[in-house]
Amino acid sequence: MKKIISGKVREVYDLEDGRMVIVTTDRISAFDVILPTMVTDKGKVLNALANFWFNYTSDIVNNHMISTDLKDMPADFQKPEYEGRTILVKKLKMLPYEIIVRGYMFGSMFEAYKKDKTFLGQTFNRDYQQAEKLEEPMVTPSTKAEEGHDINVTLQFMKDDLEKKYPGKNLGEKIEKTALAIYKKCYEHAYKNGIIIADTKFEFGLDENGELTLGDEVLTPDSSRFWDLSKYKIGESPASYDKQFLRDWLKNNNLAGDPNIKEVPADVIATTSAIYKECEQKICHN
């Protein structure tokens, strides 16, 4: 088996028959540095959440999942350390965009909005405060950069670019419609279980028949902003189910972005692990 990607969190192996194996590790990165200390069971939590959402949205769009059962995978993966963190997937021709869906005025959108009341060419019908829910969710793509940071682009730019690359397939429109449908369905499930999905990113590809297919990961705390509904207030930065606790610890100890960090204290790791597990519990088991 050929390992084709060793990312910040995932290891991807190409079976060279149109299938891949993706292993989600317990690694965690913050401020573009992979930290030396693993977060207990984080990979299993991310995998469980992504698998739950892939199944939950399969009525909206096809996805890349083939199996989560180790028995269906090569013998090398049929070991206890791979249980709960490994999936067998279809290899897709990935499209060169991250599809960000934003349901709340926050982050880079809020920073841009404060300057001139617009974001990536889109205007707003009324005034917004930080962390306020938008009248309608918005799709704001970004290019997937080989190196450095991704670049935000307008929705129209992505639609025009995909039409040039895949004429007549109307991919941009399909992606926008599909991404919004996934977000809205999953938002409602999470909300009734005490979590606000403020924004998220999706990645799509084309399968062997040229059909639009959801790939990569979907609606995990690493690819989304999950807020605690019970602590949410407009105008404030909400408490989140992700690595913000860890990021705050790094900042408070002047270690943000330090590539030479030796270890993260056990209590910080334990709290971070508990935050991830609580998120999975609320979404997958309610």
mmCIF file of C-alpha atoms in Angstrom:
data_model
loop_
_atom_site.group_PDB
_atom_site.id
_atom_site.type_symbol
_atom_site.label_atom_id
_atom_site.label_comp_id
_atom_site.label_asym_id
_atom_site.label_seq_id
_atom_site.Cartn_x
_atom_site.Cartn_y
_atom_site.Cartn_z
ATOM 1 C CA MET A 1 0.000 0.000 0.000
ATOM 2 C CA LYS A 2 1.175 3.453 -0.850
ATOM 3 C CA LYS A 3 0.765 6.214 1.713
ATOM 4 C CA ILE A 4 -0.177 9.229 -0.394
ATOM 5 C CA ILE A 5 -0.977 11.782 2.314
ATOM 6 C CA SER A 6 0.318 12.269 5.827
ATOM 7 C CA GLY A 7 -1.663 15.289 6.960
ATOM 8 C CA LYS A 8 -1.937 17.112 10.245
ATOM 9 C CA VAL A 9 -4.428 14.516 11.459
ATOM 10 C CA ARG A 10 -5.039 11.879 8.763
ATOM 11 C CA GLU A 11 -2.975 9.207 7.018
ATOM 12 C CA VAL A 12 -4.270 8.244 3.567
ATOM 13 C CA TYR A 13 -3.290 5.019 1.786
ATOM 14 C CA ASP A 14 -3.959 4.321 -1.902
ATOM 15 C CA LEU A 15 -4.963 0.704 -2.576
ATOM 16 C CA GLU A 16 -4.425 1.462 -6.294
ATOM 17 C CA ASP A 17 -7.729 -0.125 -7.300
ATOM 18 C CA GLY A 18 -9.934 2.975 -7.045
ATOM 19 C CA ARG A 19 -10.126 2.743 -3.253
ATOM 20 C CA MET A 20 -8.278 4.364 -0.359
ATOM 21 C CA VAL A 21 -7.967 3.763 3.372
ATOM 22 C CA ILE A 22 -8.105 6.824 5.649
ATOM 23 C CA VAL A 23 -6.822 6.582 9.224
ATOM 24 C CA THR A 24 -7.706 9.417 11.627
ATOM 25 C CA THR A 25 -4.983 9.785 14.249
ATOM 26 C CA ASP A 26 -5.061 11.437 17.684
ATOM 27 C CA ARG A 27 -2.712 14.182 16.493
ATOM 28 C CA ILE A 28 -3.757 17.781 17.032
ATOM 29 C CA SER A 29 -2.456 20.956 15.431
ATOM 30 C CA ALA A 30 -2.811 24.551 16.522
ATOM 31 C CA PHE A 31 -1.431 27.719 14.944
ATOM 32 C CA ASP A 32 -0.095 25.554 12.063
ATOM 33 C CA VAL A 33 2.051 23.422 14.405
ATOM 34 C CA ILE A 34 1.404 19.707 15.000
ATOM 35 C CA LEU A 35 1.734 19.366 18.765
ATOM 36 C CA PRO A 36 3.941 16.644 20.265
ATOM 37 C CA THR A 37 1.238 15.340 22.615
ATOM 38 C CA MET A 38 -1.670 13.262 21.305
ATOM 39 C CA VAL A 39 -5.268 13.925 22.413
ATOM 40 C CA THR A 40 -6.745 10.666 23.705
ATOM 41 C CA ASP A 41 -9.337 9.174 21.304
ATOM 42 C CA LYS A 42 -9.621 12.397 19.271
ATOM 43 C CA GLY A 43 -9.257 10.417 16.033
ATOM 44 C CA LYS A 44 -12.063 8.055 17.020
ATOM 45 C CA VAL A 45 -14.323 11.015 17.844
ATOM 46 C CA LEU A 46 -13.627 12.749 14.507
ATOM 47 C CA ASN A 47 -14.161 9.485 12.627
ATOM 48 C CA ALA A 48 -17.424 8.701 14.455
ATOM 49 C CA LEU A 49 -18.808 12.186 13.796
ATOM 50 C CA ALA A 50 -17.859 12.199 10.104
ATOM 51 C CA ASN A 51 -19.312 8.700 9.590
ATOM 52 C CA PHE A 52 -22.530 9.704 11.367
ATOM 53 C CA TRP A 53 -22.959 12.750 9.110
ATOM 54 C CA PHE A 54 -22.049 10.862 5.923
ATOM 55 C CA ASN A 55 -24.877 8.417 6.689
ATOM 56 C CA TYR A 56 -27.238 11.183 7.819
ATOM 57 C CA THR A 57 -26.830 13.146 4.556
ATOM 58 C CA SER A 58 -26.708 10.234 2.102
ATOM 59 C CA ASP A 59 -30.246 11.118 0.961
ATOM 60 C CA ILE A 60 -28.935 14.515 -0.217
ATOM 61 C CA VAL A 61 -25.679 13.544 -1.946
ATOM 62 C CA ASN A 62 -23.535 10.453 -2.499
ATOM 63 C CA ASN A 63 -20.377 10.241 -0.406
ATOM 64 C CA HIS A 64 -17.050 8.440 -0.613
ATOM 65 C CA MET A 65 -17.640 5.862 2.156
ATOM 66 C CA ILE A 66 -17.472 2.165 1.288
ATOM 67 C CA SER A 67 -16.998 0.508 4.687
ATOM 68 C CA THR A 68 -16.054 1.165 8.301
ATOM 69 C CA ASP A 69 -15.509 -2.548 9.022
ATOM 70 C CA LEU A 70 -11.837 -3.515 9.336
ATOM 71 C CA LYS A 71 -12.659 -6.958 7.865
ATOM 72 C CA ASP A 72 -13.262 -5.232 4.520
ATOM 73 C CA MET A 73 -9.782 -3.698 4.527
ATOM 74 C CA PRO A 74 -6.304 -5.084 3.791
ATOM 75 C CA ALA A 75 -4.829 -7.301 6.534
ATOM 76 C CA ASP A 76 -2.421 -4.544 7.642
ATOM 77 C CA PHE A 77 -5.398 -2.593 9.002
ATOM 78 C CA GLN A 78 -7.083 -5.498 10.765
ATOM 79 C CA LYS A 79 -5.448 -4.639 14.086
ATOM 80 C CA PRO A 80 -6.880 -3.191 17.321
ATOM 81 C CA GLU A 81 -5.086 0.150 16.916
ATOM 82 C CA TYR A 82 -7.077 0.853 13.729
ATOM 83 C CA GLU A 83 -10.504 0.067 15.231
ATOM 84 C CA GLY A 84 -12.883 3.043 15.237
ATOM 85 C CA ARG A 85 -10.565 5.368 13.345
ATOM 86 C CA THR A 86 -10.304 3.812 9.885
ATOM 87 C CA ILE A 87 -12.551 3.907 6.810
ATOM 88 C CA LEU A 88 -12.438 2.440 3.331
ATOM 89 C CA VAL A 89 -13.462 4.985 0.689
ATOM 90 C CA LYS A 90 -13.825 5.526 -3.026
ATOM 91 C CA LYS A 91 -11.041 7.539 -4.584
ATOM 92 C CA LEU A 92 -12.525 10.712 -6.071
ATOM 93 C CA LYS A 93 -11.315 13.333 -8.481
ATOM 94 C CA MET A 94 -11.377 16.133 -5.906
ATOM 95 C CA LEU A 95 -12.499 19.597 -6.966
ATOM 96 C CA PRO A 96 -10.051 22.417 -6.129
ATOM 97 C CA TYR A 97 -12.289 24.285 -3.661
ATOM 98 C CA GLU A 98 -13.234 24.166 -0.025
ATOM 99 C CA ILE A 99 -16.942 24.919 0.237
ATOM 100 C CA ILE A 100 -17.505 26.990 3.362
ATOM 101 C CA VAL A 101 -21.080 27.422 4.574
ATOM 102 C CA ARG A 102 -21.598 30.231 7.093
ATOM 103 C CA GLY A 103 -24.739 30.502 9.173
ATOM 104 C CA TYR A 104 -23.545 33.178 11.594
ATOM 105 C CA MET A 105 -21.730 36.511 11.406
ATOM 106 C CA PHE A 106 -18.360 35.518 12.799
ATOM 107 C CA GLY A 107 -14.635 35.185 12.130
ATOM 108 C CA SER A 108 -13.224 36.582 8.890
ATOM 109 C CA MET A 109 -16.734 37.430 7.687
ATOM 110 C CA PHE A 110 -17.360 39.666 10.699
ATOM 111 C CA GLU A 111 -13.959 41.345 10.319
ATOM 112 C CA ALA A 112 -14.724 42.178 6.670
ATOM 113 C CA TYR A 113 -18.308 43.201 7.473
ATOM 114 C CA LYS A 114 -17.146 45.708 10.081
ATOM 115 C CA LYS A 115 -15.088 47.509 7.429
ATOM 116 C CA ASP A 116 -17.642 48.013 4.645
ATOM 117 C CA LYS A 117 -20.752 45.863 5.382
ATOM 118 C CA THR A 118 -19.866 43.356 2.641
ATOM 119 C CA PHE A 119 -18.112 39.999 2.396
ATOM 120 C CA LEU A 120 -16.680 38.552 -0.820
ATOM 121 C CA GLY A 121 -18.976 40.733 -2.902
ATOM 122 C CA GLN A 122 -22.092 39.748 -0.966
ATOM 123 C CA THR A 123 -24.103 42.448 0.767
ATOM 124 C CA PHE A 124 -26.449 42.216 3.746
ATOM 125 C CA ASN A 125 -30.011 43.458 4.139
ATOM 126 C CA ARG A 126 -29.582 44.618 7.721
ATOM 127 C CA ASP A 127 -27.027 45.293 10.455
ATOM 128 C CA TYR A 128 -25.423 42.411 12.348
ATOM 129 C CA GLN A 129 -23.596 41.975 15.615
ATOM 130 C CA GLN A 130 -20.810 39.460 16.207
ATOM 131 C CA ALA A 131 -22.058 35.840 16.356
ATOM 132 C CA GLU A 132 -25.567 36.796 15.181
ATOM 133 C CA LYS A 133 -27.446 34.302 13.018
ATOM 134 C CA LEU A 134 -27.664 35.266 9.340
ATOM 135 C CA GLU A 135 -31.083 35.526 7.699
ATOM 136 C CA GLU A 136 -29.954 32.752 5.354
ATOM 137 C CA PRO A 137 -26.755 30.639 5.349
ATOM 138 C CA MET A 138 -24.173 31.662 2.739
ATOM 139 C CA VAL A 139 -21.739 29.634 0.640
ATOM 140 C CA THR A 140 -18.288 31.257 0.471
ATOM 141 C CA PRO A 141 -15.694 29.079 -1.311
ATOM 142 C CA SER A 142 -11.938 29.162 -0.977
ATOM 143 C CA THR A 143 -9.256 27.762 -3.239
ATOM 144 C CA LYS A 144 -7.254 24.817 -1.908
ATOM 145 C CA ALA A 145 -3.666 26.075 -1.805
ATOM 146 C CA GLU A 146 -0.802 23.596 -2.242
ATOM 147 C CA GLU A 147 1.243 25.775 0.089
ATOM 148 C CA GLY A 148 0.391 28.651 2.389
ATOM 149 C CA HIS A 149 -3.133 29.755 3.151
ATOM 150 C CA ASP A 150 -6.280 29.107 1.132
ATOM 151 C CA ILE A 151 -7.692 32.118 -0.683
ATOM 152 C CA ASN A 152 -11.337 33.159 -0.293
ATOM 153 C CA VAL A 153 -13.103 33.726 -3.612
ATOM 154 C CA THR A 154 -16.602 34.766 -4.608
ATOM 155 C CA LEU A 155 -19.256 32.164 -5.311
ATOM 156 C CA GLN A 156 -19.501 33.448 -8.876
ATOM 157 C CA PHE A 157 -15.744 33.017 -9.389
ATOM 158 C CA MET A 158 -16.002 29.346 -8.417
ATOM 159 C CA LYS A 159 -19.069 28.806 -10.617
ATOM 160 C CA ASP A 160 -17.372 30.387 -13.645
ATOM 161 C CA ASP A 161 -14.140 28.469 -13.068
ATOM 162 C CA LEU A 162 -15.866 25.088 -12.748
ATOM 163 C CA GLU A 163 -17.970 25.808 -15.837
ATOM 164 C CA LYS A 164 -14.752 26.359 -17.817
ATOM 165 C CA LYS A 165 -13.222 23.133 -16.491
ATOM 166 C CA TYR A 166 -16.399 21.017 -16.720
ATOM 167 C CA PRO A 167 -18.618 22.689 -19.336
ATOM 168 C CA GLY A 168 -22.322 21.917 -19.189
ATOM 169 C CA LYS A 169 -22.199 20.068 -15.840
ATOM 170 C CA ASN A 170 -23.455 23.079 -13.854
ATOM 171 C CA LEU A 171 -21.199 21.982 -10.999
ATOM 172 C CA GLY A 172 -21.068 25.331 -9.203
ATOM 173 C CA GLU A 173 -24.865 25.525 -8.880
ATOM 174 C CA LYS A 174 -25.071 21.884 -7.771
ATOM 175 C CA ILE A 175 -22.383 22.416 -5.133
ATOM 176 C CA GLU A 176 -24.078 25.517 -3.735
ATOM 177 C CA LYS A 177 -27.482 23.828 -3.538
ATOM 178 C CA THR A 178 -26.057 20.609 -2.062
ATOM 179 C CA ALA A 179 -23.859 22.338 0.526
ATOM 180 C CA LEU A 180 -26.780 24.439 1.779
ATOM 181 C CA ALA A 181 -29.065 21.384 1.967
ATOM 182 C CA ILE A 182 -26.480 19.424 3.998
ATOM 183 C CA TYR A 183 -25.859 22.359 6.327
ATOM 184 C CA LYS A 184 -29.539 23.018 6.994
ATOM 185 C CA LYS A 185 -30.390 19.375 7.714
ATOM 186 C CA CYS A 186 -27.401 18.846 10.015
ATOM 187 C CA TYR A 187 -27.861 22.240 11.702
ATOM 188 C CA GLU A 188 -31.357 21.231 12.829
ATOM 189 C CA HIS A 189 -30.149 17.896 14.255
ATOM 190 C CA ALA A 190 -27.280 19.519 16.166
ATOM 191 C CA TYR A 191 -29.416 22.434 17.402
ATOM 192 C CA LYS A 192 -32.012 20.221 19.016
ATOM 193 C CA ASN A 193 -29.155 18.477 20.834
ATOM 194 C CA GLY A 194 -27.636 21.675 22.213
ATOM 195 C CA ILE A 195 -25.024 22.511 19.567
ATOM 196 C CA ILE A 196 -25.011 25.394 17.069
ATOM 197 C CA ILE A 197 -23.143 24.712 13.816
ATOM 198 C CA ALA A 198 -21.988 28.279 13.120
ATOM 199 C CA ASP A 199 -20.038 27.407 9.983
ATOM 200 C CA THR A 200 -18.366 24.451 8.334
ATOM 201 C CA LYS A 201 -16.438 23.391 5.257
ATOM 202 C CA PHE A 202 -17.146 20.648 2.748
ATOM 203 C CA GLU A 203 -15.022 19.112 0.026
ATOM 204 C CA PHE A 204 -16.528 17.547 -3.079
ATOM 205 C CA GLY A 205 -15.159 15.408 -5.856
ATOM 206 C CA LEU A 206 -16.366 13.493 -8.889
ATOM 207 C CA ASP A 207 -16.740 9.710 -8.758
ATOM 208 C CA GLU A 208 -15.949 7.261 -11.541
ATOM 209 C CA ASN A 209 -19.212 8.235 -13.282
ATOM 210 C CA GLY A 210 -18.547 11.958 -13.002
ATOM 211 C CA GLU A 211 -21.208 12.376 -10.291
ATOM 212 C CA LEU A 212 -20.820 14.976 -7.557
ATOM 213 C CA THR A 213 -19.714 13.181 -4.362
ATOM 214 C CA LEU A 214 -19.002 14.361 -0.823
ATOM 215 C CA GLY A 215 -15.514 13.419 0.401
ATOM 216 C CA ASP A 216 -12.784 14.185 2.945
ATOM 217 C CA GLU A 217 -14.370 14.775 6.383
ATOM 218 C CA VAL A 218 -17.727 16.298 7.189
ATOM 219 C CA LEU A 219 -18.994 18.381 10.129
ATOM 220 C CA THR A 220 -16.334 17.581 12.706
ATOM 221 C CA PRO A 221 -15.002 20.042 15.317
ATOM 222 C CA ASP A 222 -11.834 20.277 13.190
ATOM 223 C CA SER A 223 -13.733 21.451 10.096
ATOM 224 C CA SER A 224 -16.553 23.422 11.741
ATOM 225 C CA ARG A 225 -17.404 25.899 14.468
ATOM 226 C CA PHE A 226 -19.601 24.091 16.989
ATOM 227 C CA TRP A 227 -20.979 26.356 19.708
ATOM 228 C CA ASP A 228 -22.578 25.397 23.009
ATOM 229 C CA LEU A 229 -26.208 26.519 22.635
ATOM 230 C CA SER A 230 -26.641 26.897 26.404
ATOM 231 C CA LYS A 231 -23.858 29.515 26.549
ATOM 232 C CA TYR A 232 -24.592 31.328 23.269
ATOM 233 C CA LYS A 233 -25.093 35.098 23.344
ATOM 234 C CA ILE A 234 -25.191 37.537 20.436
ATOM 235 C CA GLY A 235 -22.312 40.004 20.579
ATOM 236 C CA GLU A 236 -19.911 37.615 22.326
ATOM 237 C CA SER A 237 -17.440 34.997 21.152
ATOM 238 C CA PRO A 238 -19.306 31.774 22.031
ATOM 239 C CA ALA A 239 -17.916 28.744 23.889
ATOM 240 C CA SER A 240 -16.971 26.129 21.291
ATOM 241 C CA TYR A 241 -16.573 22.357 20.993
ATOM 242 C CA ASP A 242 -13.144 22.256 19.411
ATOM 243 C CA LYS A 243 -9.496 23.021 20.128
ATOM 244 C CA GLN A 244 -10.134 26.591 21.299
ATOM 245 C CA PHE A 245 -9.388 25.596 24.911
ATOM 246 C CA LEU A 246 -5.994 24.267 23.781
ATOM 247 C CA ARG A 247 -5.339 27.317 21.590
ATOM 248 C CA ASP A 248 -6.093 29.595 24.555
ATOM 249 C CA TRP A 249 -3.658 27.637 26.746
ATOM 250 C CA LEU A 250 -0.927 27.993 24.091
ATOM 251 C CA LYS A 251 -1.560 31.738 23.767
ATOM 252 C CA ASN A 252 -1.602 32.284 27.527
ATOM 253 C CA ASN A 253 1.745 30.491 27.832
ATOM 254 C CA ASN A 254 3.354 32.277 24.849
ATOM 255 C CA LEU A 255 3.600 28.994 22.937
ATOM 256 C CA ALA A 256 1.278 29.789 20.003
ATOM 257 C CA GLY A 257 3.043 28.779 16.787
ATOM 258 C CA ASP A 258 6.184 27.611 18.611
ATOM 259 C CA PRO A 259 7.546 24.605 16.662
ATOM 260 C CA ASN A 260 9.837 23.655 19.554
ATOM 261 C CA ILE A 261 7.124 23.014 22.133
ATOM 262 C CA LYS A 262 8.078 19.874 24.082
ATOM 263 C CA GLU A 263 4.746 18.725 25.518
ATOM 264 C CA VAL A 264 1.254 19.804 26.506
ATOM 265 C CA PRO A 265 0.299 19.175 30.180
ATOM 266 C CA ALA A 266 -1.880 16.144 30.880
ATOM 267 C CA ASP A 267 -4.734 18.214 32.345
ATOM 268 C CA VAL A 268 -4.942 20.380 29.201
ATOM 269 C CA ILE A 269 -5.007 17.248 27.024
ATOM 270 C CA ALA A 270 -7.674 15.632 29.255
ATOM 271 C CA THR A 271 -9.928 18.699 29.066
ATOM 272 C CA THR A 272 -9.504 18.925 25.283
ATOM 273 C CA SER A 273 -10.324 15.212 24.912
ATOM 274 C CA ALA A 274 -13.444 15.620 27.081
ATOM 275 C CA ILE A 275 -14.671 18.543 24.937
ATOM 276 C CA TYR A 276 -14.383 16.448 21.766
ATOM 277 C CA LYS A 277 -16.115 13.460 23.406
ATOM 278 C CA GLU A 278 -19.003 15.592 24.703
ATOM 279 C CA CYS A 279 -19.575 16.871 21.165
ATOM 280 C CA GLU A 280 -19.724 13.317 19.793
ATOM 281 C CA GLN A 281 -22.065 12.220 22.584
ATOM 282 C CA LYS A 282 -24.530 15.028 21.909
ATOM 283 C CA ILE A 283 -24.590 14.570 18.133
ATOM 284 C CA CYS A 284 -24.232 10.826 17.590
ATOM 285 C CA HIS A 285 -26.142 9.422 20.565
ATOM 286 C CA ASN A 286 -29.238 11.608 20.805
#
